[in-house]
PDB file of C-alpha atoms and ligand atoms in Angstrom:
ATOM      1  CA  MET O1189      94.281 131.565  88.020  1.00  0.00           C
ATOM      2  CA  GLN O1190      97.068 129.841  90.130  1.00  0.00           C
ATOM      3  CA  LYS O1191      98.878 126.967  88.335  1.00  0.00           C
ATOM      4  CA  LEU O1192     100.512 124.072  89.974  1.00  0.00           C
ATOM      5  CA  VAL O1193     102.675 121.178  88.445  1.00  0.00           C
ATOM      6  CA  ILE O1194     101.411 117.698  89.071  1.00  0.00           C
ATOM      7  CA  ALA O1195     104.549 115.882  89.130  1.00  0.00           C
ATOM      8  CA  THR O1196     103.283 112.120  88.963  1.00  0.00           C
ATOM      9  CA  SER O1197     103.267 109.527  86.277  1.00  0.00           C
ATOM     10  CA  ASN O1198      99.555 108.077  86.639  1.00  0.00           C
ATOM     11  CA  PRO O1199      97.247 110.303  84.323  1.00  0.00           C
ATOM     12  CA  HIS O1200      94.381 108.907  86.612  1.00  0.00           C
ATOM     13  CA  LYS O1201      95.677 110.960  89.591  1.00  0.00           C
ATOM     14  CA  VAL O1202      96.543 114.239  87.553  1.00  0.00           C
ATOM     15  CA  GLU O1203      92.542 113.970  86.265  1.00  0.00           C
ATOM     16  CA  GLU O1204      91.206 113.631  89.861  1.00  0.00           C
ATOM     17  CA  ILE O1205      93.611 116.236  91.381  1.00  0.00           C
ATOM     18  CA  ALA O1206      92.880 118.748  88.414  1.00  0.00           C
ATOM     19  CA  ALA O1207      89.025 118.220  88.651  1.00  0.00           C
ATOM     20  CA  VAL O1208      89.466 119.050  92.882  1.00  0.00           C
ATOM     21  CA  LEU O1209      91.780 121.802  92.308  1.00  0.00           C
ATOM     22  CA  GLY O1210      89.988 123.333  89.496  1.00  0.00           C
ATOM     23  CA  GLN O1211      87.026 123.791  91.239  1.00  0.00           C
ATOM     24  CA  ILE O1212      88.635 126.594  93.504  1.00  0.00           C
ATOM     25  CA  GLY O1213      90.432 128.685  90.788  1.00  0.00           C
ATOM     26  CA  ILE O1214      94.034 126.402  90.784  1.00  0.00           C
ATOM     27  CA  ALA O1215      95.040 125.182  87.219  1.00  0.00           C
ATOM     28  CA  CYS O1216      96.747 122.052  87.338  1.00  0.00           C
ATOM     29  CA  VAL O1217      99.662 121.062  84.703  1.00  0.00           C
ATOM     30  CA  PRO O1218     101.049 117.868  84.089  1.00  0.00           C
ATOM     31  CA  MET O1219     104.500 117.432  84.278  1.00  0.00           C
ATOM     32  CA  GLY O1220     104.423 115.444  80.913  1.00  0.00           C
ATOM     33  CA  GLU O1221     107.323 113.532  79.213  1.00  0.00           C
ATOM     34  CA  ALA O1222     110.089 115.481  80.684  1.00  0.00           C
ATOM     35  CA  GLY O1223     112.454 112.901  80.504  1.00  0.00           C
ATOM     36  CA  ILE O1224     113.269 113.321  84.505  1.00  0.00           C
ATOM     37  CA  PRO O1225     114.029 109.639  85.825  1.00  0.00           C
ATOM     38  CA  GLU O1226     111.757 108.361  88.043  1.00  0.00           C
ATOM     39  CA  PRO O1227     113.245 108.656  91.583  1.00  0.00           C
ATOM     40  CA  ASP O1228     113.228 105.966  93.937  1.00  0.00           C
ATOM     41  CA  GLU O1229     110.376 105.377  96.085  1.00  0.00           C
ATOM     42  CA  ASP O1230     112.116 103.617  99.100  1.00  0.00           C
ATOM     43  CA  GLY O1231     110.333 105.749 102.278  1.00  0.00           C
ATOM     44  CA  ALA O1232     109.300 103.364 104.781  1.00  0.00           C
ATOM     45  CA  THR O1233     105.992 105.540 104.639  1.00  0.00           C
ATOM     46  CA  PHE O1234     103.414 107.467 102.276  1.00  0.00           C
ATOM     47  CA  GLU O1235     104.952 111.005 103.695  1.00  0.00           C
ATOM     48  CA  ALA O1236     108.379 109.815 102.925  1.00  0.00           C
ATOM     49  CA  ASN O1237     107.850 108.868  99.555  1.00  0.00           C
ATOM     50  CA  ALA O1238     105.680 111.842  98.936  1.00  0.00           C
ATOM     51  CA  ARG O1239     108.438 113.893  99.623  1.00  0.00           C
ATOM     52  CA  ILE O1240     111.187 112.141  97.946  1.00  0.00           C
ATOM     53  CA  LYS O1241     109.190 112.611  94.455  1.00  0.00           C
ATOM     54  CA  ALA O1242     108.196 116.302  95.258  1.00  0.00           C
ATOM     55  CA  VAL O1243     111.475 117.440  95.839  1.00  0.00           C
ATOM     56  CA  ALA O1244     112.951 115.241  93.175  1.00  0.00           C
ATOM     57  CA  TYR O1245     110.684 116.642  90.266  1.00  0.00           C
ATOM     58  CA  ALA O1246     110.829 120.484  92.040  1.00  0.00           C
ATOM     59  CA  LYS O1247     114.607 120.495  91.575  1.00  0.00           C
ATOM     60  CA  ALA O1248     114.275 118.995  88.224  1.00  0.00           C
ATOM     61  CA  LEU O1249     111.905 120.986  86.446  1.00  0.00           C
ATOM     62  CA  GLY O1250     112.971 124.044  88.644  1.00  0.00           C
ATOM     63  CA  ALA O1251     109.189 124.687  89.687  1.00  0.00           C
ATOM     64  CA  ALA O1252     106.776 124.264  92.346  1.00  0.00           C
ATOM     65  CA  VAL O1253     105.376 121.009  92.314  1.00  0.00           C
ATOM     66  CA  LEU O1254     102.354 118.594  93.781  1.00  0.00           C
ATOM     67  CA  ALA O1255     103.616 114.797  94.239  1.00  0.00           C
ATOM     68  CA  ASP O1256     100.745 112.110  95.290  1.00  0.00           C
ATOM     69  CA  ASP O1257     101.863 109.111  96.946  1.00  0.00           C
ATOM     70  CA  SER O1258      98.982 106.590  98.038  1.00  0.00           C
ATOM     71  CA  GLY O1259      97.900 103.322  98.283  1.00  0.00           C
ATOM     72  CA  LEU O1260      95.821 100.677 100.178  1.00  0.00           C
ATOM     73  CA  GLU O1261      96.134  99.247 103.613  1.00  0.00           C
ATOM     74  CA  VAL O1262      94.191  96.178 104.591  1.00  0.00           C
ATOM     75  CA  ASP O1263      93.974  95.639 108.386  1.00  0.00           C
ATOM     76  CA  ALA O1264      93.834  91.596 108.109  1.00  0.00           C
ATOM     77  CA  LEU O1265      97.075  92.021 106.260  1.00  0.00           C
ATOM     78  CA  GLY O1266      98.834  93.937 108.821  1.00  0.00           C
ATOM     79  CA  GLY O1267      98.211  97.318 106.671  1.00  0.00           C
ATOM     80  CA  ALA O1268      99.874  95.604 103.424  1.00  0.00           C
ATOM     81  CA  PRO O1269     100.166  96.629 100.569  1.00  0.00           C
ATOM     82  CA  GLY O1270     100.600  99.906 101.895  1.00  0.00           C
ATOM     83  CA  VAL O1271     103.807 101.612 100.385  1.00  0.00           C
ATOM     84  CA  HIS O1272     104.055  98.398  98.211  1.00  0.00           C
ATOM     85  CA  SER O1273     100.597  98.928  96.471  1.00  0.00           C
ATOM     86  CA  ALA O1274     102.107 100.274  93.155  1.00  0.00           C
ATOM     87  CA  ARG O1275     104.221  96.961  92.878  1.00  0.00           C
ATOM     88  CA  TYR O1276     102.164  94.323  95.124  1.00  0.00           C
ATOM     89  CA  ALA O1277     102.108  91.878  92.283  1.00  0.00           C
ATOM     90  CA  GLY O1278     105.403  92.880  90.603  1.00  0.00           C
ATOM     91  CA  VAL O1279     106.686  95.574  88.116  1.00  0.00           C
ATOM     92  CA  GLY O1280     106.600  95.388  84.235  1.00  0.00           C
ATOM     93  CA  ALA O1281     103.509  95.284  82.055  1.00  0.00           C
ATOM     94  CA  THR O1282     101.350  98.199  81.489  1.00  0.00           C
ATOM     95  CA  ARG O1283      99.682 100.387  83.939  1.00  0.00           C
ATOM     96  CA  ALA O1284      96.261  98.557  83.757  1.00  0.00           C
ATOM     97  CA  GLU O1285      97.887  95.126  83.616  1.00  0.00           C
ATOM     98  CA  ARG O1286      99.637  95.711  86.877  1.00  0.00           C
ATOM     99  CA  ASP O1287      96.225  96.830  88.442  1.00  0.00           C
ATOM    100  CA  ALA O1288      94.814  93.831  87.386  1.00  0.00           C
ATOM    101  CA  ALA O1289      97.786  91.572  88.791  1.00  0.00           C
ATOM    102  CA  ASN O1290      97.682  93.680  92.026  1.00  0.00           C
ATOM    103  CA  ASN O1291      93.988  93.150  92.714  1.00  0.00           C
ATOM    104  CA  ALA O1292      94.006  89.167  91.897  1.00  0.00           C
ATOM    105  CA  ARG O1293      96.818  88.991  94.293  1.00  0.00           C
ATOM    106  CA  LEU O1294      94.874  90.988  96.892  1.00  0.00           C
ATOM    107  CA  LEU O1295      91.843  88.752  96.445  1.00  0.00           C
ATOM    108  CA  ARG O1296      93.860  85.433  96.621  1.00  0.00           C
ATOM    109  CA  GLU O1297      95.475  86.906  99.946  1.00  0.00           C
ATOM    110  CA  LEU O1298      92.253  87.512 101.302  1.00  0.00           C
ATOM    111  CA  ALA O1299      90.482  84.145 100.186  1.00  0.00           C
ATOM    112  CA  GLY O1300      88.392  82.881 103.543  1.00  0.00           C
ATOM    113  CA  VAL O1301      88.494  85.924 105.225  1.00  0.00           C
ATOM    114  CA  PRO O1302      84.815  86.874 106.313  1.00  0.00           C
ATOM    115  CA  HIS O1303      83.618  90.508 105.535  1.00  0.00           C
ATOM    116  CA  ALA O1304      84.048  91.898 109.060  1.00  0.00           C
ATOM    117  CA  ARG O1305      87.537  91.055 108.821  1.00  0.00           C
ATOM    118  CA  ARG O1306      88.040  92.770 105.363  1.00  0.00           C
ATOM    119  CA  THR O1307      88.278  96.340 106.293  1.00  0.00           C
ATOM    120  CA  ALA O1308      90.566  98.690 104.435  1.00  0.00           C
ATOM    121  CA  ARG O1309      91.612 102.033 103.612  1.00  0.00           C
ATOM    122  CA  PHE O1310      92.952 104.139 100.459  1.00  0.00           C
ATOM    123  CA  VAL O1311      95.554 106.295 101.843  1.00  0.00           C
ATOM    124  CA  CYS O1312      96.934 109.734 100.165  1.00  0.00           C
ATOM    125  CA  VAL O1313      99.402 111.897 100.983  1.00  0.00           C
ATOM    126  CA  LEU O1314     100.572 114.936  99.030  1.00  0.00           C
ATOM    127  CA  CYS O1315     103.503 116.849  99.508  1.00  0.00           C
ATOM    128  CA  VAL O1316     104.303 120.771  97.530  1.00  0.00           C
ATOM    129  CA  ALA O1317     107.817 121.370  97.120  1.00  0.00           C
ATOM    130  CA  GLN O1318     109.817 124.339  95.792  1.00  0.00           C
ATOM    131  CA  PRO O1319     112.902 124.421  93.755  1.00  0.00           C
ATOM    132  CA  ASP O1320     115.188 124.687  96.328  1.00  0.00           C
ATOM    133  CA  GLY O1321     114.217 121.522  97.956  1.00  0.00           C
ATOM    134  CA  SER O1322     111.885 123.079 100.655  1.00  0.00           C
ATOM    135  CA  ILE O1323     108.438 121.782 101.394  1.00  0.00           C
ATOM    136  CA  LEU O1324     105.729 124.370 101.375  1.00  0.00           C
ATOM    137  CA  ALA O1325     102.652 122.205 102.282  1.00  0.00           C
ATOM    138  CA  GLU O1326     101.834 118.506 102.993  1.00  0.00           C
ATOM    139  CA  ALA O1327      98.479 116.802 103.774  1.00  0.00           C
ATOM    140  CA  ARG O1328      97.036 113.204 104.304  1.00  0.00           C
ATOM    141  CA  GLY O1329      93.634 111.697 103.305  1.00  0.00           C
ATOM    142  CA  HIS O1330      91.879 108.548 104.040  1.00  0.00           C
ATOM    143  CA  PHE O1331      89.184 106.610 102.325  1.00  0.00           C
ATOM    144  CA  GLU O1332      87.492 103.983 104.415  1.00  0.00           C
ATOM    145  CA  GLY O1333      85.906 100.465 103.372  1.00  0.00           C
ATOM    146  CA  TRP O1334      85.941  97.060 102.956  1.00  0.00           C
ATOM    147  CA  ILE O1335      87.755  94.718 100.372  1.00  0.00           C
ATOM    148  CA  GLY O1336      84.869  92.766  98.375  1.00  0.00           C
ATOM    149  CA  GLU O1337      84.777  89.375  97.164  1.00  0.00           C
ATOM    150  CA  SER O1338      85.213  90.275  93.475  1.00  0.00           C
ATOM    151  CA  ALA O1339      85.932  93.306  91.324  1.00  0.00           C
ATOM    152  CA  ARG O1340      82.981  95.596  90.662  1.00  0.00           C
ATOM    153  CA  GLY O1341      82.907  98.762  88.466  1.00  0.00           C
ATOM    154  CA  ALA O1342      84.748 100.219  85.694  1.00  0.00           C
ATOM    155  CA  ASN O1343      85.186 103.615  86.923  1.00  0.00           C
ATOM    156  CA  GLY O1344      88.683 105.084  88.592  1.00  0.00           C
ATOM    157  CA  PHE O1345      91.781 102.803  88.541  1.00  0.00           C
ATOM    158  CA  GLY O1346      94.116 100.611  90.612  1.00  0.00           C
ATOM    159  CA  TYR O1347      92.006  98.908  93.528  1.00  0.00           C
ATOM    160  CA  ASP O1348      88.810 100.940  93.050  1.00  0.00           C
ATOM    161  CA  PRO O1349      86.716  97.901  92.027  1.00  0.00           C
ATOM    162  CA  LEU O1350      87.887  96.039  95.113  1.00  0.00           C
ATOM    163  CA  LEU O1351      86.789  98.770  97.559  1.00  0.00           C
ATOM    164  CA  VAL O1352      83.331  98.402  99.033  1.00  0.00           C
ATOM    165  CA  LEU O1353      82.006 101.452 100.468  1.00  0.00           C
ATOM    166  CA  PRO O1354      79.110 101.806 103.243  1.00  0.00           C
ATOM    167  CA  ASP O1355      76.552 102.533 100.730  1.00  0.00           C
ATOM    168  CA  GLY O1356      77.573  98.864  99.020  1.00  0.00           C
ATOM    169  CA  ARG O1357      78.725 100.482  95.870  1.00  0.00           C
ATOM    170  CA  THR O1358      82.773 100.002  95.108  1.00  0.00           C
ATOM    171  CA  SER O1359      84.785 102.919  94.659  1.00  0.00           C
ATOM    172  CA  ALA O1360      84.876 102.243  90.933  1.00  0.00           C
ATOM    173  CA  GLU O1361      81.230 102.100  90.801  1.00  0.00           C
ATOM    174  CA  LEU O1362      81.027 105.890  91.784  1.00  0.00           C
ATOM    175  CA  THR O1363      80.904 108.462  89.301  1.00  0.00           C
ATOM    176  CA  SER O1364      84.438 111.125  89.148  1.00  0.00           C
ATOM    177  CA  ALA O1365      82.420 113.845  90.927  1.00  0.00           C
ATOM    178  CA  GLU O1366      81.371 111.337  94.062  1.00  0.00           C
ATOM    179  CA  LYS O1367      84.807 109.852  94.280  1.00  0.00           C
ATOM    180  CA  ASN O1368      86.232 112.932  94.479  1.00  0.00           C
ATOM    181  CA  ALA O1369      83.631 114.545  97.056  1.00  0.00           C
ATOM    182  CA  ARG O1370      84.786 111.894  99.634  1.00  0.00           C
ATOM    183  CA  SER O1371      88.003 109.977  98.265  1.00  0.00           C
ATOM    184  CA  HIS O1372      91.392 110.065 100.164  1.00  0.00           C
ATOM    185  CA  ARG O1373      92.959 112.406  97.420  1.00  0.00           C
ATOM    186  CA  GLY O1374      90.000 114.728  97.479  1.00  0.00           C
ATOM    187  CA  ASN O1375      90.320 115.045 101.162  1.00  0.00           C
ATOM    188  CA  ALA O1376      93.769 115.404 100.919  1.00  0.00           C
ATOM    189  CA  LEU O1377      93.395 117.904  98.551  1.00  0.00           C
ATOM    190  CA  ARG O1378      90.946 120.075 100.824  1.00  0.00           C
ATOM    191  CA  SER O1379      93.399 119.725 103.566  1.00  0.00           C
ATOM    192  CA  LEU O1380      96.103 120.990 101.450  1.00  0.00           C
ATOM    193  CA  VAL O1381      94.353 124.279  99.709  1.00  0.00           C
ATOM    194  CA  PRO O1382      94.498 126.497 103.109  1.00  0.00           C
ATOM    195  CA  LEU O1383      98.099 125.663 103.623  1.00  0.00           C
ATOM    196  CA  LEU O1384      99.037 126.646  99.902  1.00  0.00           C
ATOM    197  CA  ARG O1385      97.002 129.849 100.352  1.00  0.00           C
ATOM    198  CA  GLY O1386      98.631 130.608 103.534  1.00  0.00           C
TER     199      GLY O1386
HETATM  200  P1  ITT P 364     103.303 108.186  90.683  1.00  0.00           P
HETATM  201  O1  ITT P 364     104.418 107.636  91.740  1.00  0.00           O
HETATM  202  O2  ITT P 364     104.016 108.451  89.507  1.00  0.00           O
HETATM  203  O3  ITT P 364     102.477 109.122  90.907  1.00  0.00           O
HETATM  204  P2  ITT P 364     101.820 105.534  91.279  1.00  0.00           P
HETATM  205  O4  ITT P 364     100.805 105.375  90.310  1.00  0.00           O
HETATM  206  O5  ITT P 364     103.176 104.851  90.556  1.00  0.00           O
HETATM  207  O6  ITT P 364     102.425 106.809  90.323  1.00  0.00           O
HETATM  208  P3  ITT P 364     102.009 105.479  94.008  1.00  0.00           P
HETATM  209  O7  ITT P 364     103.595 105.026  93.779  1.00  0.00           O
HETATM  210  O8  ITT P 364     101.482 106.322  94.689  1.00  0.00           O
HETATM  211  O9  ITT P 364     101.588 106.064  92.410  1.00  0.00           O
HETATM  212  O10 ITT P 364     101.097 104.142  93.951  1.00  0.00           O
HETATM  213  C1  ITT P 364     100.002 104.124  94.388  1.00  0.00           C
HETATM  214  C2  ITT P 364      99.395 102.748  94.242  1.00  0.00           C
HETATM  215  O11 ITT P 364      97.858 102.945  95.154  1.00  0.00           O
HETATM  216  C3  ITT P 364      99.131 102.536  92.537  1.00  0.00           C
HETATM  217  O12 ITT P 364      98.773 100.853  92.807  1.00  0.00           O
HETATM  218  C4  ITT P 364      97.575 102.599  92.537  1.00  0.00           C
HETATM  219  O13 ITT P 364      96.590 102.114  91.792  1.00  0.00           O
HETATM  220  C5  ITT P 364      96.915 102.411  93.945  1.00  0.00           C
HETATM  221  N1  ITT P 364      95.907 104.033  94.065  1.00  0.00           N
HETATM  222  C6  ITT P 364      96.093 105.180  94.773  1.00  0.00           C
HETATM  223  N2  ITT P 364      95.179 105.716  94.738  1.00  0.00           N
HETATM  224  C7  ITT P 364      94.191 104.834  94.460  1.00  0.00           C
HETATM  225  C8  ITT P 364      92.939 105.383  93.972  1.00  0.00           C
HETATM  226  O14 ITT P 364      92.293 106.517  94.144  1.00  0.00           O
HETATM  227  N3  ITT P 364      92.165 104.101  93.578  1.00  0.00           N
HETATM  228  C9  ITT P 364      92.441 103.010  93.799  1.00  0.00           C
HETATM  229  N4  ITT P 364      93.575 102.754  93.743  1.00  0.00           N
HETATM  230  C10 ITT P 364      94.825 103.696  94.021  1.00  0.00           C
END
């Protein structure tokens, strides 16, 4: 079985990535508490930030790593929160508190916007870098829906309770297998794997 280090501080990402890659014989190793300072994610695009993370952690760990930069684009907000999704409502607090504050801000920003104009998508860009900083492979995936009027569902993380899918459920109402089968991250992983094999 091949192994890949997953360079993220987000345990939900590790779980989702490990589930999809595990099905095709790639074992995922979380980077753990290696004490490596988090690089500044100051890129203007998901691609730039995925590269910043992959290169920084690959060099620091001396291993090939996979990094994930992801977020939510809302059409009625000109693509916001976009690359600022993680810190949309500010920094500090726990991950769960940040997620709740981000969701509350998003609902406030969209107050009064009708369903038809609440189109949105999750975006995930994956980047695999080698210890010398070179990029081995990159891939992008999308997950389309609408922002609901209120949060629904207890699965997943982040903005999942607010992304309503064509079948009427939110992303947080999917099982993890259902989410991985259609999500931005699942789609990006399925595009990435042939590039890694090549
Ligand atoms: P790392 O940078 O350490 O990987 P992070 O959680 O800070 O962890 P990002 O900078 O890529 O990751 O920010 C992603 C943001 O988008 C964050 O607010 C997530 O909650 C949200 N997000 C990403 N994927 C998501 C998903 O599958 N479902 C719901 N929200 C998601």
